[in-house]
């Protein structure tokens, strides 16, 4: 992951902590956001909505709960970073 991606994750983690998410939730959301960003060889701002949806649809989830966490983490990342 490039420096901009690391910076984005750091800002995301700080945002989650500021919003008083539990440590476990912060860890899980940052982990999933990192996996999402690592799947693309480009900046978050250049990942199209189609690419993001397609990635989330193609993933293999171990449970509905994991799927919900992953999608929620990515949605919050977009909402916070891209506004």
Protein backbone atom coordinates (compact mmCIF):
# COMPACT_ATOMS: atom_id res chain seq x y z
CA UNK A 1 0.00 0.00 0.00
CA UNK A 2 1.29 3.46 -0.87
CA UNK A 3 1.81 6.32 1.57
CA UNK A 4 -1.46 8.00 0.64
CA UNK A 5 -3.33 4.78 1.45
CA UNK A 6 -1.57 4.53 4.80
CA UNK A 7 -2.40 8.15 5.53
CA UNK A 8 -6.04 7.53 4.63
CA UNK A 9 -6.19 4.56 7.01
CA UNK A 10 -4.58 6.58 9.78
CA UNK A 11 -7.14 9.37 9.35
CA UNK A 12 -9.92 6.79 9.27
CA UNK A 13 -8.69 5.17 12.47
CA UNK A 14 -8.43 8.56 14.20
CA UNK A 15 -11.98 9.38 13.06
CA UNK A 16 -13.32 6.11 14.48
CA UNK A 17 -11.55 6.68 17.79
CA UNK A 18 -12.83 10.27 17.93
CA UNK A 19 -16.38 8.97 17.38
CA UNK A 20 -15.78 6.66 20.35
CA UNK A 21 -16.10 3.35 18.54
CA UNK A 22 -14.94 0.41 20.65
CA UNK A 23 -11.34 -0.73 20.23
CA UNK A 24 -12.52 -3.99 18.66
CA UNK A 25 -14.73 -2.16 16.15
CA UNK A 26 -11.89 0.21 15.25
CA UNK A 27 -9.54 -2.73 14.71
CA UNK A 28 -12.06 -4.62 12.56
CA UNK A 29 -13.09 -1.60 10.47
CA UNK A 30 -9.49 -0.54 9.83
CA UNK A 31 -8.58 -4.13 8.91
CA UNK A 32 -11.42 -4.35 6.38
CA UNK A 33 -10.71 -0.88 5.00
CA UNK A 34 -7.06 -1.87 4.53
CA UNK A 35 -8.06 -5.06 2.70
CA UNK A 36 -10.39 -3.05 0.49
CA UNK A 37 -7.77 -0.43 -0.37
CA UNK A 38 -5.10 -3.08 -0.94
CA UNK A 39 -7.30 -4.82 -3.51
CA UNK A 40 -6.98 -1.82 -5.83
CA UNK A 41 -3.78 -0.41 -7.25
CA UNK A 42 -5.06 3.14 -7.09
CA UNK A 43 -6.09 5.90 -4.76
CA UNK A 44 -9.46 5.70 -2.98
CA UNK A 45 -10.64 8.73 -4.95
CA UNK A 46 -10.10 6.84 -8.22
CA UNK A 47 -12.03 3.68 -7.30
CA UNK A 48 -15.34 3.92 -9.10
CA UNK A 49 -18.63 3.04 -7.47
CA UNK A 50 -18.94 0.15 -9.93
CA UNK A 51 -15.51 -1.22 -8.97
CA UNK A 52 -16.27 -0.93 -5.26
CA UNK A 53 -19.66 -2.65 -5.56
CA UNK A 54 -18.23 -5.36 -7.78
CA UNK A 55 -15.42 -6.03 -5.32
CA UNK A 56 -17.84 -6.30 -2.40
CA UNK A 57 -20.16 -8.60 -4.37
CA UNK A 58 -17.33 -10.92 -5.46
CA UNK A 59 -15.83 -11.35 -1.99
CA UNK A 60 -16.35 -14.59 -0.13
CA UNK A 61 -17.67 -13.94 3.36
CA UNK A 62 -17.67 -16.47 6.17
CA UNK A 63 -20.92 -15.13 7.60
CA UNK A 64 -23.59 -12.50 7.16
CA UNK A 65 -22.11 -10.67 10.13
CA UNK A 66 -18.71 -10.48 8.45
CA UNK A 67 -20.32 -9.25 5.25
CA UNK A 68 -22.18 -6.52 7.15
CA UNK A 69 -19.02 -5.45 8.98
CA UNK A 70 -16.98 -5.32 5.79
CA UNK A 71 -19.61 -3.31 3.91
CA UNK A 72 -20.16 -0.98 6.87
CA UNK A 73 -16.43 -0.37 7.17
CA UNK A 74 -16.13 0.53 3.48
CA UNK A 75 -19.28 2.69 3.52
CA UNK A 76 -18.04 4.64 6.52
CA UNK A 77 -14.61 5.02 4.92
CA UNK A 78 -16.21 6.55 1.83
CA UNK A 79 -18.57 8.70 3.86
CA UNK A 80 -15.80 10.04 6.07
CA UNK A 81 -13.00 10.37 3.51
CA UNK A 82 -14.97 11.34 0.40
CA UNK A 83 -17.80 13.04 2.25
